PDB file of C-alpha atoms and ligand atoms in Angstrom:
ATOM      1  CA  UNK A  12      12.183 247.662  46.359  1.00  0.00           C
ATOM      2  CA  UNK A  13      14.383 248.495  43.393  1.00  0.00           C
ATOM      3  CA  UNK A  14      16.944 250.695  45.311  1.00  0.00           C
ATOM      4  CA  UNK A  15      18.912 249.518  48.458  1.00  0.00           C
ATOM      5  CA  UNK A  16      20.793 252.096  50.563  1.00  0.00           C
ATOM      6  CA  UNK A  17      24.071 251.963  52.179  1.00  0.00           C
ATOM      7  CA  UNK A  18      26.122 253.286  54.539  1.00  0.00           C
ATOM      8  CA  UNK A  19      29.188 255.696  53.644  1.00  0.00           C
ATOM      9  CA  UNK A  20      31.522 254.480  55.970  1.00  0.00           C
ATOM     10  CA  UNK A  21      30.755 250.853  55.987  1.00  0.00           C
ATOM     11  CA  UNK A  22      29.141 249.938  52.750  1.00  0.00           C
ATOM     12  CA  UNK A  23      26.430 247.674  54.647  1.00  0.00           C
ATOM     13  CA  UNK A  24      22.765 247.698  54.028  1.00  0.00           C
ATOM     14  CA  UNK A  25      20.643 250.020  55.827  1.00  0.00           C
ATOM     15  CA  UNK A  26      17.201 248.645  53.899  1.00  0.00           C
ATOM     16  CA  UNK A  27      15.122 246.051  55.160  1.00  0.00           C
ATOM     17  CA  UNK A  28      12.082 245.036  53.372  1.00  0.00           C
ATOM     18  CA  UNK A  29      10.210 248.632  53.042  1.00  0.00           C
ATOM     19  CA  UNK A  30      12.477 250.454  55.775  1.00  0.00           C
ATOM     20  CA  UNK A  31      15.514 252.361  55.644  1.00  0.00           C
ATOM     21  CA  UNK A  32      16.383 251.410  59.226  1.00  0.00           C
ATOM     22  CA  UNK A  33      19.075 254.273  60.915  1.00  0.00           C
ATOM     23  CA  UNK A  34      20.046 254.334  64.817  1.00  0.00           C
ATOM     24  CA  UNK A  35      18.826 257.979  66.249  1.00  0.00           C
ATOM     25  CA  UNK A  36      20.538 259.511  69.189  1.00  0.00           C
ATOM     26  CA  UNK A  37      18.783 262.693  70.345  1.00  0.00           C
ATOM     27  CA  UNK A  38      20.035 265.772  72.557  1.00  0.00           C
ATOM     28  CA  UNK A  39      19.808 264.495  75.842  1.00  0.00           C
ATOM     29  CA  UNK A  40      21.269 261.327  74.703  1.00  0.00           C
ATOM     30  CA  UNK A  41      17.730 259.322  74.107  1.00  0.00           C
ATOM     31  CA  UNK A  42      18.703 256.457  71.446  1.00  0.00           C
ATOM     32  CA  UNK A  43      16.472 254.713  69.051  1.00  0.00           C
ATOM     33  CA  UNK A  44      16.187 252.862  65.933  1.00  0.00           C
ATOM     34  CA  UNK A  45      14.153 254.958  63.334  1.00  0.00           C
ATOM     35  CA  UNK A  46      12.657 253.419  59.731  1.00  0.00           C
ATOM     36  CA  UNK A  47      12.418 255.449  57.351  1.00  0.00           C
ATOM     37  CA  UNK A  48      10.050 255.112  54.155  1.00  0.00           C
ATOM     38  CA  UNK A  49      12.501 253.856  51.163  1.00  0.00           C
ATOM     39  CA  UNK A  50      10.154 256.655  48.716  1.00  0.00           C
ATOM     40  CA  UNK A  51      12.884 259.812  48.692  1.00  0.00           C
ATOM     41  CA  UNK A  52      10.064 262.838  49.815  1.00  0.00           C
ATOM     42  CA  UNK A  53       8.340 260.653  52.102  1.00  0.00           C
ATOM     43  CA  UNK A  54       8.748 261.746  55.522  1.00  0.00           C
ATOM     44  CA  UNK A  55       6.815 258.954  57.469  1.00  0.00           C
ATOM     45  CA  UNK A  56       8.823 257.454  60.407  1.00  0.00           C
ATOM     46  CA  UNK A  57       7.890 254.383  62.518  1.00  0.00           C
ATOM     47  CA  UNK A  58       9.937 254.140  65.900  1.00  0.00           C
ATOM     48  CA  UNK A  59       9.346 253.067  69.221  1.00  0.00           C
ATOM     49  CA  UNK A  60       7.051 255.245  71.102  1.00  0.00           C
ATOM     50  CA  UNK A  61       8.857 255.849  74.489  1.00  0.00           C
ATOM     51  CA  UNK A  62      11.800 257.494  72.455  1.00  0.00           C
ATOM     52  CA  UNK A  63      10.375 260.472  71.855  1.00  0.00           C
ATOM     53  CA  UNK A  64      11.482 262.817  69.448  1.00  0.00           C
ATOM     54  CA  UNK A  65      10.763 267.005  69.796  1.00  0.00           C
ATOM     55  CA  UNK A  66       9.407 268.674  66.626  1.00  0.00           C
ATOM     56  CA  UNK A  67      12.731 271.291  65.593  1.00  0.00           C
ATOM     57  CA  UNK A  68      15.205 269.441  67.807  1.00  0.00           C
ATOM     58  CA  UNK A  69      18.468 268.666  66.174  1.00  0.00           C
ATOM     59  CA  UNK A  70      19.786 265.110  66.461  1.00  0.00           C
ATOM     60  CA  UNK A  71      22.100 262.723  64.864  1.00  0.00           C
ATOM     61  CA  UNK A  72      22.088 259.566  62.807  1.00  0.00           C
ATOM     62  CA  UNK A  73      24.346 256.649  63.030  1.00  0.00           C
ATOM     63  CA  UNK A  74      24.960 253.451  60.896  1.00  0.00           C
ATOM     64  CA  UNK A  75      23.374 250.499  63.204  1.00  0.00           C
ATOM     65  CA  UNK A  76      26.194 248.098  61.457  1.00  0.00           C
ATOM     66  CA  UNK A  77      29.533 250.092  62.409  1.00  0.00           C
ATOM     67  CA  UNK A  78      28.192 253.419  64.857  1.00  0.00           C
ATOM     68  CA  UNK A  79      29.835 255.977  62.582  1.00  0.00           C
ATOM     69  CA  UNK A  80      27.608 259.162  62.684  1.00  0.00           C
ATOM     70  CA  UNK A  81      25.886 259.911  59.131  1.00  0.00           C
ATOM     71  CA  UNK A  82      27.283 263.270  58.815  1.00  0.00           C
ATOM     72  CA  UNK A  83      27.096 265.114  55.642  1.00  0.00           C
ATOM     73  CA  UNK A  84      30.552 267.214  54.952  1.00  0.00           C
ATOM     74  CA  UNK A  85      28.635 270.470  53.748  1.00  0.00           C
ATOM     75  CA  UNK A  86      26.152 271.407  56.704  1.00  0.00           C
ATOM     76  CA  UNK A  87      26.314 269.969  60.014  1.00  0.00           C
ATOM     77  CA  UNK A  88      22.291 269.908  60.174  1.00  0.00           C
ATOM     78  CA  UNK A  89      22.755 267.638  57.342  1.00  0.00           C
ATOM     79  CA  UNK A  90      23.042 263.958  57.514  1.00  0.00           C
ATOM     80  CA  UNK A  91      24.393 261.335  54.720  1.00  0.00           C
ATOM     81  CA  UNK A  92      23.767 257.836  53.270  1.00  0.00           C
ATOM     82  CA  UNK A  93      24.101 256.310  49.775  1.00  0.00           C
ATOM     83  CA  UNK A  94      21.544 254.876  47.410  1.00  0.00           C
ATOM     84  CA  UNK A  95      21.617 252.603  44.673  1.00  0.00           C
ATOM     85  CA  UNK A  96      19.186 252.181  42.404  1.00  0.00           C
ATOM     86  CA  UNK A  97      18.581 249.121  40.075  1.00  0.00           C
ATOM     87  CA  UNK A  98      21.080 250.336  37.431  1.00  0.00           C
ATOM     88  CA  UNK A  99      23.776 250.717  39.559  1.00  0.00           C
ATOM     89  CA  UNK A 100      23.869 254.304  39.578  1.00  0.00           C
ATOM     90  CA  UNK A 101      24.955 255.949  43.098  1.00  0.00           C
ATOM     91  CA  UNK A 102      23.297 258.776  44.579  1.00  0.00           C
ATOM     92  CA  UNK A 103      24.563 260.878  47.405  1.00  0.00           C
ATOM     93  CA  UNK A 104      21.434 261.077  49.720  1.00  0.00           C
ATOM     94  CA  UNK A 105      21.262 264.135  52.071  1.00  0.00           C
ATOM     95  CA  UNK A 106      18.783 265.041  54.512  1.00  0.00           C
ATOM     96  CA  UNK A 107      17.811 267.145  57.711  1.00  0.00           C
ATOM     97  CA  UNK A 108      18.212 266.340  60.833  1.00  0.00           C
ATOM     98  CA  UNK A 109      16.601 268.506  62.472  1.00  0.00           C
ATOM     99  CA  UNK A 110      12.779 267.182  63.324  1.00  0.00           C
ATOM    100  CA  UNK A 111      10.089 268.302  61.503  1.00  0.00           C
ATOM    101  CA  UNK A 112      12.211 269.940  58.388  1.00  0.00           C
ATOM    102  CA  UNK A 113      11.762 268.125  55.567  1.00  0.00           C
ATOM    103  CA  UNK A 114      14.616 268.620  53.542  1.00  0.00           C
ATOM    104  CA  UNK A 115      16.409 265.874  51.144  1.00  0.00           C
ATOM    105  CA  UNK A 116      18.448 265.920  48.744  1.00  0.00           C
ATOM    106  CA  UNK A 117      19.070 263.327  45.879  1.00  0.00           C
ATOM    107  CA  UNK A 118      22.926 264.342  44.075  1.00  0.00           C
ATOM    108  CA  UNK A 119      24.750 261.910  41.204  1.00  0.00           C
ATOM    109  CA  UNK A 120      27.490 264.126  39.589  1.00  0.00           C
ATOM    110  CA  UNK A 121      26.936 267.945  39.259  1.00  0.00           C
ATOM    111  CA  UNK A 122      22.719 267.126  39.052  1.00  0.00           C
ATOM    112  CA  UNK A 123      20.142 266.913  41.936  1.00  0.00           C
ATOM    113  CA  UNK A 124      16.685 266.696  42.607  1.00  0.00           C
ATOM    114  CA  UNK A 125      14.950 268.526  45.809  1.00  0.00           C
ATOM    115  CA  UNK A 126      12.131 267.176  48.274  1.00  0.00           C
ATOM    116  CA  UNK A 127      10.428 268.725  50.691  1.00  0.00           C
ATOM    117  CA  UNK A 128       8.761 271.665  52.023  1.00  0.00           C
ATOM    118  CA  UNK A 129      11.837 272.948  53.170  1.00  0.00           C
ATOM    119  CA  UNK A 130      14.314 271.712  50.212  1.00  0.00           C
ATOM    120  CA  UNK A 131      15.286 275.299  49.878  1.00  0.00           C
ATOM    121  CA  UNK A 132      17.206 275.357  52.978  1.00  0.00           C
ATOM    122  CA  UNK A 133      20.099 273.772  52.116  1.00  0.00           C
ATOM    123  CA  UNK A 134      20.228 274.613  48.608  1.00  0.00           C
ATOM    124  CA  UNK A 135      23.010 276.954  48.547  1.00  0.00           C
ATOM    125  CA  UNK A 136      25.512 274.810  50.300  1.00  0.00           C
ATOM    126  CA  UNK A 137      24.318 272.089  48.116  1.00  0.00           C
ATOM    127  CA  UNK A 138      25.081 274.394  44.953  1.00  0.00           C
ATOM    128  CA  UNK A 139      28.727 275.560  47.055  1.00  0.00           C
ATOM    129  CA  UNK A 140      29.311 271.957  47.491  1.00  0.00           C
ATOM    130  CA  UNK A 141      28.869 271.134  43.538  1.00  0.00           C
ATOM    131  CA  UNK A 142      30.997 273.990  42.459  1.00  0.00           C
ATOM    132  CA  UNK A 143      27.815 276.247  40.997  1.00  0.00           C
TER     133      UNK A 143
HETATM  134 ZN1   ZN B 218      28.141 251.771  58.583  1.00  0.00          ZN
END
């Protein structure tokens, strides 16, 4: 992997070998650790199959090094981590957290990129949030 990924708060690593691996508390207050393909626009999840996860319910992320929630300042369906690729450059990683929407966005300075089927959801707060 050329890009590791970190937590806002805490700075740790969330990446482990080819997971992103990010502590999931649904709803009703089912918890579970969720890994996440590294590849930004790839929406395959492995997680334990007893914690069940409804297609179009909300829930939120957490660091599994210091339990902060992952929230993203400009939507609160959003939610937040940092990558870093091989030069060094930071990117703001945003995503939905509702299941099901695939929505992510990929933000260093004033530029993005957009994944998804649903990347236009968000796109106006992202724009609001960069000043356009
Ligand atoms: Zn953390």
């Amino acid at each position: 992997m050329n890009q590791n990924f970190i937590c806002p708060k805490c700075k740790g690593y969330l990446n482990v070998g080819e997971s992103i691996v990010l502590s999931a508390e649904t709803k009703t207050g089912a918890k579970g650790l969720i890994y996440f393909s590294p590849e930004i626009g790839n929406y395959t999840i492995k997680k334990n199959t007893n914690f069940v996860i409804e297609e179009g319910e909300k829930h939120d992320f957490f660091c599994p090094l210091c339990q902060r929630k992952l929230a993203a300042d400009i939507h609160d369906n959003l939610s937040h981590i940092i990558m870093i690729d091989k030069d060094k450059n930071e990117y703001q990683i945003l995503f939905s957290k509702i299941a099901g929407e695939k929505s992510t966005y990929k933000i260093i300075g004033e530029s993005y990129e957009i994944f998804g089927d649903q990347k236009s959801s968000y796109l106006d707060f992202i724009n609001l949030s960069l000043g356009k």
